[in-house]
Short mmCIF file of C-alpha atoms in Angstrom, two decimals:
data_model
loop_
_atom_site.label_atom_id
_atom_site.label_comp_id
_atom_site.label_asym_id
_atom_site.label_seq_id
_atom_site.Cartn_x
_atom_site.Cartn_y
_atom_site.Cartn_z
CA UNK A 1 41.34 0.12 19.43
CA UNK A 2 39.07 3.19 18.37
CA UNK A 3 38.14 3.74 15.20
CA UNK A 4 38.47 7.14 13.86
CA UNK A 5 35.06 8.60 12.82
CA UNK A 6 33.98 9.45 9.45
CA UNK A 7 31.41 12.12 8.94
CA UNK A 8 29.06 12.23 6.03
CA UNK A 9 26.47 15.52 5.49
CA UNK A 10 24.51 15.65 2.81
CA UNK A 11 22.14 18.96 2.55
CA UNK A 12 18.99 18.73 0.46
CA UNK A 13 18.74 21.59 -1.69
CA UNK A 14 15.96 23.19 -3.21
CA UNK A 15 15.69 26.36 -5.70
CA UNK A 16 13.12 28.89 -4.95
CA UNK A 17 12.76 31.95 -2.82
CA UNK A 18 14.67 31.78 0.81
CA UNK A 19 12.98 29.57 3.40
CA UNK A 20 11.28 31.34 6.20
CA UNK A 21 13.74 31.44 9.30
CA UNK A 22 12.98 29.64 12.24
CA UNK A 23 14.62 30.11 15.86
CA UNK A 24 17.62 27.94 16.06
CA UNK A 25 16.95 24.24 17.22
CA UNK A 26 18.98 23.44 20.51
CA UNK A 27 18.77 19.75 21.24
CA UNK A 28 20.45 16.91 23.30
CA UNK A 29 20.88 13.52 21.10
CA UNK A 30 20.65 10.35 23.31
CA UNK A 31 23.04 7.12 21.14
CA UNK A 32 23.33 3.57 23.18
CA UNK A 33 24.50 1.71 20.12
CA UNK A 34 24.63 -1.68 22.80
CA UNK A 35 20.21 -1.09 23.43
CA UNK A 36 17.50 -1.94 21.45
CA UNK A 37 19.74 -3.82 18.86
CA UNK A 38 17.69 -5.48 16.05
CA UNK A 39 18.08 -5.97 12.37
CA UNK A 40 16.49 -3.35 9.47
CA UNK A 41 15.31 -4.73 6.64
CA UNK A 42 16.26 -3.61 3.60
CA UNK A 43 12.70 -4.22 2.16
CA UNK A 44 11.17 -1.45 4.06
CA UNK A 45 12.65 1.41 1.62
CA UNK A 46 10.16 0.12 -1.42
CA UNK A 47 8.06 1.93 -3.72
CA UNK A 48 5.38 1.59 -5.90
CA UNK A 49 5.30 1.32 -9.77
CA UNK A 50 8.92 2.90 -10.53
CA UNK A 51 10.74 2.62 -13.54
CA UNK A 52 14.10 1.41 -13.46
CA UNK A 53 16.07 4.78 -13.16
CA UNK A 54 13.66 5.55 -10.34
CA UNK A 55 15.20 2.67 -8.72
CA UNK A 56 18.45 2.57 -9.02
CA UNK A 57 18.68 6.65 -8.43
CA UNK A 58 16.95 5.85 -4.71
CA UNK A 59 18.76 2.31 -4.71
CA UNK A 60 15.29 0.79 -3.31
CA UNK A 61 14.94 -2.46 -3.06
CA UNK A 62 11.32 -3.33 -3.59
CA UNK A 63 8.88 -2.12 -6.69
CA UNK A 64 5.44 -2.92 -6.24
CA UNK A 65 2.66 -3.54 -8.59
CA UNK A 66 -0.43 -2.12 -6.93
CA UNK A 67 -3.39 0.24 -6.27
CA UNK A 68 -7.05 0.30 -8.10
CA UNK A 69 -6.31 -0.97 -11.26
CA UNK A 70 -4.84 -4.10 -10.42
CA UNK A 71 -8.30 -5.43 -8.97
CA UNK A 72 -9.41 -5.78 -12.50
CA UNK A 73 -6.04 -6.04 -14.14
CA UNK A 74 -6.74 -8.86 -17.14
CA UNK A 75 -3.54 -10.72 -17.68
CA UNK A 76 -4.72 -12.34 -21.00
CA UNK A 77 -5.57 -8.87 -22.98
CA UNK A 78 -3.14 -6.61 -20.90
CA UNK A 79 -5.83 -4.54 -20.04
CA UNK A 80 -7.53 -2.81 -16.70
CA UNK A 81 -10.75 -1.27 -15.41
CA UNK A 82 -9.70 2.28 -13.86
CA UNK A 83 -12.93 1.87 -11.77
CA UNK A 84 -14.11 5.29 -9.79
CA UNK A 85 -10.98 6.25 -10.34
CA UNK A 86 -11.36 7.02 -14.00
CA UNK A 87 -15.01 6.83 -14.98
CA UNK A 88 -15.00 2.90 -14.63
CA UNK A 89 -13.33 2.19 -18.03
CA UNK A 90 -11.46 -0.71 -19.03
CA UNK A 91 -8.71 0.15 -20.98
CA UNK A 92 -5.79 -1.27 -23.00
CA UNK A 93 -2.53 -1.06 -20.34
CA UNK A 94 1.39 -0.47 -21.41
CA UNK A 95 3.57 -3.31 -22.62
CA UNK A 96 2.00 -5.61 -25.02
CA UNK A 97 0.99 -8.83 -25.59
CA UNK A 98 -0.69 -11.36 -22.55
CA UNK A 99 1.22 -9.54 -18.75
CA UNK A 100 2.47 -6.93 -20.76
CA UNK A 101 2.23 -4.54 -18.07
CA UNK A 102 3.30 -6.60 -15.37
CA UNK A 103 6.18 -8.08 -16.99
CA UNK A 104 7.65 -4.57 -18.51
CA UNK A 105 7.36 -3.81 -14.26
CA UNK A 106 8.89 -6.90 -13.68
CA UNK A 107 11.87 -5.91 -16.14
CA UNK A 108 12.16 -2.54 -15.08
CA UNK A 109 12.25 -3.94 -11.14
CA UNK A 110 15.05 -6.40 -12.42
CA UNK A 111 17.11 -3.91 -14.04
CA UNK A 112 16.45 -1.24 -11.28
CA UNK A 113 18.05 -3.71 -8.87
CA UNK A 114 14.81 -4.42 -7.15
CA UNK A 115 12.09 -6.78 -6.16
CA UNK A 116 8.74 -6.72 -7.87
CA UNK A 117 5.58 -7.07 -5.73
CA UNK A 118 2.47 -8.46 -8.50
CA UNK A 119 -0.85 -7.91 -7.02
CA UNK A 120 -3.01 -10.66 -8.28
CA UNK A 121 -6.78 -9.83 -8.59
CA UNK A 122 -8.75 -11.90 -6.41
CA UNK A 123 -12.32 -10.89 -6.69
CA UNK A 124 -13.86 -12.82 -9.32
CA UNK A 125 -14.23 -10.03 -12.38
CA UNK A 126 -11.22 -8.61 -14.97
CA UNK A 127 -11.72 -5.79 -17.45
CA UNK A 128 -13.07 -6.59 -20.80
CA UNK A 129 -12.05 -5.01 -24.36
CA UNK A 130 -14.25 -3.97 -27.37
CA UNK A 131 -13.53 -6.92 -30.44
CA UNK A 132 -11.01 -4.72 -31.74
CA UNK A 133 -9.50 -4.11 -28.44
CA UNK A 134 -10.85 -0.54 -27.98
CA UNK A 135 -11.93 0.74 -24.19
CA UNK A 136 -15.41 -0.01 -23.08
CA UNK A 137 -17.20 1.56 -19.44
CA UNK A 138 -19.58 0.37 -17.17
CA UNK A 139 -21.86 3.42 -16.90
CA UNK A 140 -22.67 4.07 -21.04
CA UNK A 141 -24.43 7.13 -21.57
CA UNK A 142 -26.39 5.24 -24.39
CA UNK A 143 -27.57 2.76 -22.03
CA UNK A 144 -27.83 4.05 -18.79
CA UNK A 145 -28.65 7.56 -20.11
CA UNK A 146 -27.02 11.25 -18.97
CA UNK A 147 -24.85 11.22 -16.12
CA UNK A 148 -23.49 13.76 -13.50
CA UNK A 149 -19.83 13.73 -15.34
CA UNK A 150 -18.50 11.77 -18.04
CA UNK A 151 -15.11 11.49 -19.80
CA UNK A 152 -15.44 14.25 -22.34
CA UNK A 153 -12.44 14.50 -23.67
CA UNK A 154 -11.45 10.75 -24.17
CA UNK A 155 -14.29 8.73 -24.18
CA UNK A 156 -17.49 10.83 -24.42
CA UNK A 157 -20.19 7.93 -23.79
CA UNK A 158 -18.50 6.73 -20.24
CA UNK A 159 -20.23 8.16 -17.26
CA UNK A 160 -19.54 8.56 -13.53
CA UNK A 161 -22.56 6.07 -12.98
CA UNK A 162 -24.53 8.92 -11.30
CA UNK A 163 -27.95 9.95 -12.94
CA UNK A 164 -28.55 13.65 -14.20
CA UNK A 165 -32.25 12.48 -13.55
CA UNK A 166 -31.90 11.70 -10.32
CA UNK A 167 -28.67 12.95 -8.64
CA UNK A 168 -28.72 9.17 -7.48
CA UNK A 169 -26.33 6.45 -7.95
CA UNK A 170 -27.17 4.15 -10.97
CA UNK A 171 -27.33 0.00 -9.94
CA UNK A 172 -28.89 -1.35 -12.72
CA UNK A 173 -25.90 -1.81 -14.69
CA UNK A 174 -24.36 -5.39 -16.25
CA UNK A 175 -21.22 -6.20 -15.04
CA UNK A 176 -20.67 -7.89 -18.48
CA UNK A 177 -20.56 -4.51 -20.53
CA UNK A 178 -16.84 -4.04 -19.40
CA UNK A 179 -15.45 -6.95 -17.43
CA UNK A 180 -15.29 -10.82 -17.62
CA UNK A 181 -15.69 -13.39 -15.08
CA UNK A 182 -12.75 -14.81 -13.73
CA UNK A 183 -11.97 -17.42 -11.29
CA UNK A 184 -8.71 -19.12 -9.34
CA UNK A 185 -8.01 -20.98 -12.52
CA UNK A 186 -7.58 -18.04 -15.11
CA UNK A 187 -4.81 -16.42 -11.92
CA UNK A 188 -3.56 -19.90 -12.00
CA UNK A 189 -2.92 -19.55 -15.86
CA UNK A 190 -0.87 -16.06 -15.15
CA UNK A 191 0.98 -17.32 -12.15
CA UNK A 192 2.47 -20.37 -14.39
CA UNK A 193 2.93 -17.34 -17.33
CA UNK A 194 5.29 -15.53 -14.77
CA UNK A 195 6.66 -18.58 -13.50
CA UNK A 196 7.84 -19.89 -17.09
CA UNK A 197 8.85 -16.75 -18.11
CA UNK A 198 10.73 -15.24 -15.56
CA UNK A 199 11.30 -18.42 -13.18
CA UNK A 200 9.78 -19.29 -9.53
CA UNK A 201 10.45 -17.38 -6.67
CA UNK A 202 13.63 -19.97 -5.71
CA UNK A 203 14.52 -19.06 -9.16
CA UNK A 204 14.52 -15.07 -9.08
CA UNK A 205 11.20 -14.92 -10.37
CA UNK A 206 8.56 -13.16 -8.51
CA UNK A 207 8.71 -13.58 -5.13
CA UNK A 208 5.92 -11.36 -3.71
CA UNK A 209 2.32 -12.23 -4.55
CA UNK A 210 -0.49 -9.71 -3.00
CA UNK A 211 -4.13 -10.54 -2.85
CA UNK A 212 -6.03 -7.96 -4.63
CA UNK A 213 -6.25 -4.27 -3.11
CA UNK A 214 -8.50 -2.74 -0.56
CA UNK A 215 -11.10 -4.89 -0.24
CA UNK A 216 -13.28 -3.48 2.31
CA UNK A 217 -13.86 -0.63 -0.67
CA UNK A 218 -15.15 -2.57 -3.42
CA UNK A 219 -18.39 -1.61 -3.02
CA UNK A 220 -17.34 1.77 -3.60
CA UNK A 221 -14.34 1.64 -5.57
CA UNK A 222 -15.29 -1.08 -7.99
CA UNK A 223 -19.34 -0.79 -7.08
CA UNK A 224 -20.15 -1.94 -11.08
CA UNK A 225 -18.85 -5.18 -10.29
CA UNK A 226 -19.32 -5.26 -6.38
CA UNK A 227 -22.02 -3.48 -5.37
CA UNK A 228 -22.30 -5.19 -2.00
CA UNK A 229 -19.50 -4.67 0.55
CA UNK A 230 -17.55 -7.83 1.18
CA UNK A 231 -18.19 -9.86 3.94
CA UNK A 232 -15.89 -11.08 6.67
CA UNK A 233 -16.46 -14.37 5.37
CA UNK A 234 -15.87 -13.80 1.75
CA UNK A 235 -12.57 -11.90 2.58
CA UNK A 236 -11.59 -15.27 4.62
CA UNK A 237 -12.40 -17.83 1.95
CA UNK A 238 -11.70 -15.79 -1.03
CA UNK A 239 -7.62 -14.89 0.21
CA UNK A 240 -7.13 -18.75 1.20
CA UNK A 241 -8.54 -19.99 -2.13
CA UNK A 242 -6.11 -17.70 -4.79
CA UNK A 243 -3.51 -18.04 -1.71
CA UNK A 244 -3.74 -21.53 -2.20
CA UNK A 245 -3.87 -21.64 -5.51
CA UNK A 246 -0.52 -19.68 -5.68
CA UNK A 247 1.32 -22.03 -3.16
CA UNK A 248 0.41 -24.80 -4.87
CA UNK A 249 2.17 -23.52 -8.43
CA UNK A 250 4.99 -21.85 -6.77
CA UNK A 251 5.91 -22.94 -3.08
CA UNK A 252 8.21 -20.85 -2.02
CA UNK A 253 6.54 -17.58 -2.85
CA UNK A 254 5.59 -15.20 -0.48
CA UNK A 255 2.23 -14.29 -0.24
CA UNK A 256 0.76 -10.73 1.39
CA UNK A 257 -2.26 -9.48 2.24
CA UNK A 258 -5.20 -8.18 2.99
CA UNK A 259 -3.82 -5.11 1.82
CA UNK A 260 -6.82 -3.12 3.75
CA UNK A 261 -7.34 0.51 2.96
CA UNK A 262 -7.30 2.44 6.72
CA UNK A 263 -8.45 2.48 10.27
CA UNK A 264 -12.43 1.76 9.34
CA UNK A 265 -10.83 -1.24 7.11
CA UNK A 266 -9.03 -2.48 10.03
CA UNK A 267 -11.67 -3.20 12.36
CA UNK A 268 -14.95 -3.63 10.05
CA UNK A 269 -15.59 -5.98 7.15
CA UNK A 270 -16.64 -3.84 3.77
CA UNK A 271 -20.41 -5.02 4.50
CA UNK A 272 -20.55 -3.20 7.63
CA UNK A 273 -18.69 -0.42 6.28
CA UNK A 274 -21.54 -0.18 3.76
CA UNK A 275 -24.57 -1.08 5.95
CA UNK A 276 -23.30 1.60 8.83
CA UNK A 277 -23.10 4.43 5.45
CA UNK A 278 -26.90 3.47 4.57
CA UNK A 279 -27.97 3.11 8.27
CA UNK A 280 -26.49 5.06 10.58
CA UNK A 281 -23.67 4.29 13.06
CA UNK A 282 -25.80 4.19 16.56
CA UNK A 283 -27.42 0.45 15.67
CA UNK A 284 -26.31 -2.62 15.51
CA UNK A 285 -23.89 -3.90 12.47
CA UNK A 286 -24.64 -7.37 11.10
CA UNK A 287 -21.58 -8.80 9.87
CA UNK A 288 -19.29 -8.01 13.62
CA UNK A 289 -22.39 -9.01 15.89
CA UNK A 290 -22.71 -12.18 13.75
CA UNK A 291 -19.22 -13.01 14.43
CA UNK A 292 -19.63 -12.07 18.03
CA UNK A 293 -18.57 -8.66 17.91
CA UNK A 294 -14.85 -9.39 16.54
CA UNK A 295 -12.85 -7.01 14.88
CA UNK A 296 -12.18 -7.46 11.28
CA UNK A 297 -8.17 -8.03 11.52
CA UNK A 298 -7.52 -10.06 14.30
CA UNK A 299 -10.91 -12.11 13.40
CA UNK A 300 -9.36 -12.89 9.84
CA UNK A 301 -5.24 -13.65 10.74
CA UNK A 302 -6.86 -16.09 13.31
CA UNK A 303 -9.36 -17.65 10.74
CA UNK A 304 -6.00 -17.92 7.93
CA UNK A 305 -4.27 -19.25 10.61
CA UNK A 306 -6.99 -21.58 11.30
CA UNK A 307 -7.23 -22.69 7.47
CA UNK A 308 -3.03 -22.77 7.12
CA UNK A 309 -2.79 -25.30 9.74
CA UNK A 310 -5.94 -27.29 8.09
CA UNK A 311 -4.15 -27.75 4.96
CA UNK A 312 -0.38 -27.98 6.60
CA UNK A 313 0.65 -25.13 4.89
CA UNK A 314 1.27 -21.13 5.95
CA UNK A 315 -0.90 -19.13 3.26
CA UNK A 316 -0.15 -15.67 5.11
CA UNK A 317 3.17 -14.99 4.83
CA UNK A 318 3.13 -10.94 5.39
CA UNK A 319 0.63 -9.34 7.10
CA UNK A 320 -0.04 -6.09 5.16
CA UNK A 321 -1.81 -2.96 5.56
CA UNK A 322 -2.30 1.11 4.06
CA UNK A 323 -2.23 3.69 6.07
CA UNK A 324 -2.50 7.51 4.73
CA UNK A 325 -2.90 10.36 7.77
CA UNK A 326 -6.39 11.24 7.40
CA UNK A 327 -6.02 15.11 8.45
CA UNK A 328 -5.22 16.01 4.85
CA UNK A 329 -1.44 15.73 5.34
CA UNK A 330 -1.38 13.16 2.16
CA UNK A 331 -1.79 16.48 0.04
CA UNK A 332 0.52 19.32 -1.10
CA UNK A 333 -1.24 21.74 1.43
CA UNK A 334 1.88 23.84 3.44
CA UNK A 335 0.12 26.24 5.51
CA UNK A 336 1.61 26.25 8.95
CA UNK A 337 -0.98 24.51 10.71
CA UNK A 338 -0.51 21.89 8.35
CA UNK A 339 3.42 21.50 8.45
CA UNK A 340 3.12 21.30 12.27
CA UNK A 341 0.43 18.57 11.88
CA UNK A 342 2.65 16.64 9.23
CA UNK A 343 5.03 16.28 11.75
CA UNK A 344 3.07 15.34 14.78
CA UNK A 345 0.74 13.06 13.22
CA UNK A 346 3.88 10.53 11.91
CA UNK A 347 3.03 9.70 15.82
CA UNK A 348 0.20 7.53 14.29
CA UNK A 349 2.60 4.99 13.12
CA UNK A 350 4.24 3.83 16.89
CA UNK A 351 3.42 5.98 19.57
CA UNK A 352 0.53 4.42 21.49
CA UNK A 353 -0.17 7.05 23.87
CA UNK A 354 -1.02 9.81 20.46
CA UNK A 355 -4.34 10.46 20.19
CA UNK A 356 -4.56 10.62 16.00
CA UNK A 357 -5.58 13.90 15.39
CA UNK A 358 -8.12 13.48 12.62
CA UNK A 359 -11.82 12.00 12.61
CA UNK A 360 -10.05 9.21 14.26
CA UNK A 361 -9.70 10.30 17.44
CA UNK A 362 -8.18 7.55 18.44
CA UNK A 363 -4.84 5.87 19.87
CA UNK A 364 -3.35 4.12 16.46
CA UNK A 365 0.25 3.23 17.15
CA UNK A 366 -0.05 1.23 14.10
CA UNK A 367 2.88 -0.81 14.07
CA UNK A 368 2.39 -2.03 17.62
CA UNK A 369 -1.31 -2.78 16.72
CA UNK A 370 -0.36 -5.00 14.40
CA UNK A 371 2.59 -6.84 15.91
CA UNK A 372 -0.06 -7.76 18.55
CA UNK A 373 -3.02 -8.58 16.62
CA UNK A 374 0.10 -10.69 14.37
CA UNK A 375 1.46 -12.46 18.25
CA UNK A 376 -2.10 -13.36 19.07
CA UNK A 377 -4.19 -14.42 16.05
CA UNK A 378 -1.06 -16.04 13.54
CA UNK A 379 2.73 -15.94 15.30
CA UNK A 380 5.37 -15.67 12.82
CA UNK A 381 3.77 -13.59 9.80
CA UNK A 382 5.80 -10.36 8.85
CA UNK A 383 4.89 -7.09 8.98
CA UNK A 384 4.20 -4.98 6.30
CA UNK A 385 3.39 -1.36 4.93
CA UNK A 386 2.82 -1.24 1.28
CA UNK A 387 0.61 2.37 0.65
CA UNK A 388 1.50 5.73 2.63
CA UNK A 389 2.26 8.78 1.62
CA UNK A 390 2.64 12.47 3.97
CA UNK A 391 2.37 14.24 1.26
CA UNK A 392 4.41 17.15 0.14
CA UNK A 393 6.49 15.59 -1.74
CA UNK A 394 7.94 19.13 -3.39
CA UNK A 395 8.32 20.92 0.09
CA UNK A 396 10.80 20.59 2.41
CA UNK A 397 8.19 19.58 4.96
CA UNK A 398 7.41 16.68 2.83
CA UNK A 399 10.61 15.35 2.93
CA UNK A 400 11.08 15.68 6.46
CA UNK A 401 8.08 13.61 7.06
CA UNK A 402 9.31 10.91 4.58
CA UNK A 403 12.69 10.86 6.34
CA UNK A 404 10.96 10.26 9.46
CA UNK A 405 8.64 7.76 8.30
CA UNK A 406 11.56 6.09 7.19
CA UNK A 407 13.56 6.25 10.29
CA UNK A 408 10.33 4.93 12.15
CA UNK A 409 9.67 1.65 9.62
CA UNK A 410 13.58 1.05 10.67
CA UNK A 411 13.36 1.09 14.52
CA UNK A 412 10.02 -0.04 14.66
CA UNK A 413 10.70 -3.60 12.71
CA UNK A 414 8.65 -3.62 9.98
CA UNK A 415 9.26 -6.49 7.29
CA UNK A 416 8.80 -4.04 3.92
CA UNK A 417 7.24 -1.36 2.97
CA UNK A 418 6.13 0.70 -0.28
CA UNK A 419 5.37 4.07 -0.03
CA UNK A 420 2.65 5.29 -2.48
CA UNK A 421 3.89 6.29 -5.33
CA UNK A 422 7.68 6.96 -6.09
CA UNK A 423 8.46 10.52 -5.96
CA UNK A 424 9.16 12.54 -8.76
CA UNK A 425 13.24 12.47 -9.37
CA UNK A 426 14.88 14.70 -7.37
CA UNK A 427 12.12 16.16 -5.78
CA UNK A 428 12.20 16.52 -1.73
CA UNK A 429 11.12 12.91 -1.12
CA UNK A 430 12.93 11.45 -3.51
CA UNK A 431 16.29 13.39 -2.20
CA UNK A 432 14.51 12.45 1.48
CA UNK A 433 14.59 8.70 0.43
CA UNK A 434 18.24 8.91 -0.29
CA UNK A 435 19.64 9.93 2.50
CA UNK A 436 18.83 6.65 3.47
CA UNK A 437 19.64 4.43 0.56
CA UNK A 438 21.91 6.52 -1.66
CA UNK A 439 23.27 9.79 -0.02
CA UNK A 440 26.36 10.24 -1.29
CA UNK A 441 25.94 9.17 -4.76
CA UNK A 442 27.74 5.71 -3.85
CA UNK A 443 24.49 3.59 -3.19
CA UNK A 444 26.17 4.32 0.31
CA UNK A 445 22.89 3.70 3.09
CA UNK A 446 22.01 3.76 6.77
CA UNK A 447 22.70 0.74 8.83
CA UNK A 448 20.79 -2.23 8.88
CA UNK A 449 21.27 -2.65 12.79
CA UNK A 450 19.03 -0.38 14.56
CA UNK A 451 19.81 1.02 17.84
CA UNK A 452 18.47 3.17 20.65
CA UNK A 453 18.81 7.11 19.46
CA UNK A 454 16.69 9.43 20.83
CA UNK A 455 16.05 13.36 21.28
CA UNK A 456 13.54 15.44 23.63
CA UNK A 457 10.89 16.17 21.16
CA UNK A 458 10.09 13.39 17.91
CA UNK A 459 7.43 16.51 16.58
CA UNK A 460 10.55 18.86 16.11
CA UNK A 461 13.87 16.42 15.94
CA UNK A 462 13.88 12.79 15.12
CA UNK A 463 16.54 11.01 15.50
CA UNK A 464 17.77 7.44 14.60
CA UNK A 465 20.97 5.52 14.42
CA UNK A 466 21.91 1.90 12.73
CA UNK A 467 25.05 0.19 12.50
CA UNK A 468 26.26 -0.90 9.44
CA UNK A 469 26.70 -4.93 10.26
CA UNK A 470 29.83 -5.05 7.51
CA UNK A 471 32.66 -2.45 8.69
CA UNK A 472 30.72 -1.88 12.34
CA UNK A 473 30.15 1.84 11.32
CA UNK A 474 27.71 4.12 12.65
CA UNK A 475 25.43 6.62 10.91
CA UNK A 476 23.07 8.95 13.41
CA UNK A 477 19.72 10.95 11.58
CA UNK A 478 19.14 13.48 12.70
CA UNK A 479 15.47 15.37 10.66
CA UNK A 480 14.94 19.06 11.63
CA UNK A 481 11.05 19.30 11.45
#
C-alpha cells in the first residue's frame, strides 16, 4: 500500500536589502532510497560550548567543552590560561567553586537535552592564580620588560611575549609565574569530582573524555609552557597515560582524541612542524625520518593500538580530528570569488579526486582518509569531527555551506561531530542547523537512514535524503549554493 506523501518547506529568511538574482537553477535529483543504506548518527549535529537554549532551539545532541583554554583549564581553582590567544593570562573562569566551569557546561548540556564532551588537559601544566585569586601572565612587562602589545585595557603589565627591543620572541620566561605543574593524578582527582557529582558514564555522567587540544601547536599556542614542539613519541605515551588513567576510574567512558589542528597536524608531529619553521622545508625532518619516514596519524592509531592490546584494554575509542578550509572561507568574507570557493571547497571533506584549493594543494577527502588510516592502523575506532567552521555564519552563503557540511557528515558516516562554535540564535547557521534537527519548530529532523541522493553538480546543488527508521518516512535536501 502507498503511503501518501507529506511535504515539509521551510524557507530561511533573512532581513536586509533584496538578494542579488541569480539565473534560475534547473536540476535533475537522483533518490534510490534501497542504495547506499546506512545509519546517521545523531551525534554528528554537535556544537561547541552552547548554553542550554542554544541547544534545545537547534535540538543538538552533543555540547562540547573545547578549544585553547582547556589545555590549561585548572579544575581545582576554576581557572584557565587564554595562552596566545589572549596575551597568555590565566584567569578566573565562570561558575564557581573547584569545575565550576565545566560543571555549569555540564548542566547547561543536561538541561539542553545534550551530551557534554570535557576536554581534559593532558600536557603536564594548569593556570595558576595570584593569592587572592586575581589573573597573573606569562610575559610581565615588569619582568620581561616592554613588549610589542600588551593588554591595555584589562591587565596593563601582560605582554604578547615579543620584545620592543628586539622584535624577537622572548624564551626566557618561568613557566611558574602563571601555571602549576600537573600530572595524571591531579586529572585523576577531577575525573572522580565529575564522576561523584554527576555519576559515571553508565550512569549519565560524562560520557565523552577528549585528550587535550591541538597538540602539534603547543609550541606556538601555549609556547610559555611548551616551547618545544611535541614529539611523536610524547603524543603516544602522553594520550595512553591520562587515557589510562581515565579508563581505569570510569570504564565505560569514551575516550577521543588526538584532536589535531589541520592537514600539517595530520601528517607531522609538532617537533617537525617546528624544526621545518626554523629550518626550512627542503632538508631532512628528525622526528618522521627517525620513525622511518611515517606519517604522524597512521604512525600513532597503530602505536595506541599497539599499547590497547598490551594492557587488554581499547584506550582510543574515537578517532578525532579539526579541520577549517584554509582559503579563508572560515571568515565572514562574501565577495563572489569567495562564495563560489565556500561552496567548492566543502569537496575537501569526501571527494578524493578535489584538489583542495588552498596552500594545500592537495587531494584531502578527509573522511575517507581517515576511515583508512582508522581500517589499517586500529579497526573499530569511530570517526569523529569536533572543530570546523565555513564561515559566514550571517550570510546566506554561510548557511548553505553548513547545510552541506551537514548533509556530508550524514552520508559520509561520521561518528559525531562539533562544529566550532554554536552560531549566534537565529542567525543563517543556526536556522541552517535546523533544518536538520528542528525545522518545523517540532524538534521534527532528517532521517537517520541515509540513502543514495544525488544531483549533477555538489558546487551548485547538494542533495541528500534519509529515512526516518520510526514511521519509514522520507525527507530529500535539497541546498541551492
Amino acid at each position: 500500500t502507498a503511503a501518501v506523501p507529506t511535504f515539509f518547506v521551510d524557507d530561511i529568511v533573512l532581513s536586509g536589502p533584496p538578494p542579488v538574482t541569480n539565473p534560475p537553477v534547473a536540476f535533475a535529483v537522483l533518490i534510490d532510497a534501497a542504495a547506499d543504506r546506512h545509519p546517521i548518527s545523531p551525534l554528528v549535529y554537535g556544537v561547541n560550548l552552547a548554553g542550554s537554549n542554544a541547544l534545545l532551539g537547534l535540538n543538538v545532541p552533543l555540547n562540547r567543552h573545547g578549544g585553547n583554554q582547556t589545555t590549561r583549564y585548572n579544575w581545582k581553582t576554576n581557572a584557565s590560561n587564554h595562552a596566545q590567544d589572549w596575551y597568555y593570562q590565566s584567569l578566573p573562569q565562570e561558575g564557581s567553586g573547584p569545575g565550576g566551569a565545566v560543571d555549569l557546561l555540564i548542566r547547561d548540556s543536561r538541561d539542553g537535552g545534550a551530551l557534554p564532551m570535557v576536554t581534559i588537559p593532558i600536557n603536564g601544566w594548569v593556570a595558576k592564580l595570584g593569592p587572592a585569586g586575581q589573573r597573573l601572565c606569562s610575559f610581565a612587562t615588569n619582568l620581561y620588560g616592554a613588549q610589542t602589545d600588551t593588554d591595555w585595557q584589562w591587565f596593563p603589565a601582560a605582554g604578547n611575549g615579543i620584545s620592543a627591543a628586539t622584535g624577537l620572541r622572548i624564551t626566557n620566561n618561568n613557566p611558574l609565574d602563571a601555571n602549576q605543574p600537573a600530572t595524571t593524578n591531579f586529572q585523576a582527582e577531577w575525573i572522580q569530582h565529575l564522576t561523584n557529582l554527576w555519576g559515571s558514564a553508565t550512569q549519565g555522567g560524562v560520557r565523552y573524555y577528549i585528550m587535550d587540544n591541538e597538540w602539534a601547536l603547543w609550541h606556538e599556542t601555549h609556547r610559555d609552557v611548551h616551547p618545544v614542539g611535541v614529539t611523536m613519541d610524547q603524543s603516544r605515551d602522553l594520550f595512553c597515560s591520562y587515557a589510562g588513567m581515565v579508563k581505569n576510574l570510569d570504564p565505560a567512558a569514551q575516550v577521543v582524541g588526538p584532536e589535531e589542528f589541520g592537514w600539517s597536524g595530520y601528517l607531522l608531529s609538532g617537533y617537525d612542524l617546528q624544526w621545518g619553521n626554523a629550518h626550512g622545508w627542503g632538508g631532512a625532518l628528525p622526528d618522521r625520518d627517525a620513525h622511518g619516514g611515517a606519517l604522524m596519524m597512521p604512525w600513532w592509531l597503530n602505536q595506541v593500538r599497539l599499547r590497547s592490546e598490551a594492557e587488554g584494554r581499547r584506550l582510543l575509542d574515537v578517532f578525532s580530528l579539526h579541520f577549517y578550509p584554509q582559503s579563508g572561507e572560515f571568515s565572514d568574507n562574501v565577495s563572489a570569488a569567495m562564495q563560489a570557493l565556500r561552496n567548492r571547497s566543502t569537496r575537501s571533506l569526501w571527494d578524493t579526486n578535489y584538489v583542495d584549493e588552498s596552500w594545500i594543494g592537495e587531494r584531502v577527502g578527509l573522511f575517507p582518509l581517515m576511515r583508512s588510516w582508522v581500517a589499517s592502523n586500529y579497526p573499530g575506532t569511530a570517526l569523529g569531527l569536533t572543530e570546523y567552521s565555513w564561515g559566514a555564519d550571517t550570510h546566506m552563503n554561510g548557511a548553505t555551506a553548513q547545510a552541506d557540511v551537514l548533509g556530508i557528515l550524514g552520508r559520509e558516516g561520521v561518528d559525531l561531530a562539533t562544529r566550532w562554535v554554536v552560531p549566534a540564535v537565529n542567525s543563517a547557521a543556526y536556522r541552517a542547523i535546523q533544518m536538520f534537527r528542528n525545522y518545523d519548530g517540532a524538534r521534527s529532523t532528517f532521517g537517520d537512514i541515509s540513502v543514495r541522493a544525488a544531483g549533477p553538480n555538489p558546487d551548485q546543488v547538494a542533495v541528500f535524503a534519509a529515512e526516518h527508521s520510526g514511521h519509514g518516512g522520507l525527507t530529500v535536501v535539497a541546498i541551492n549554493k
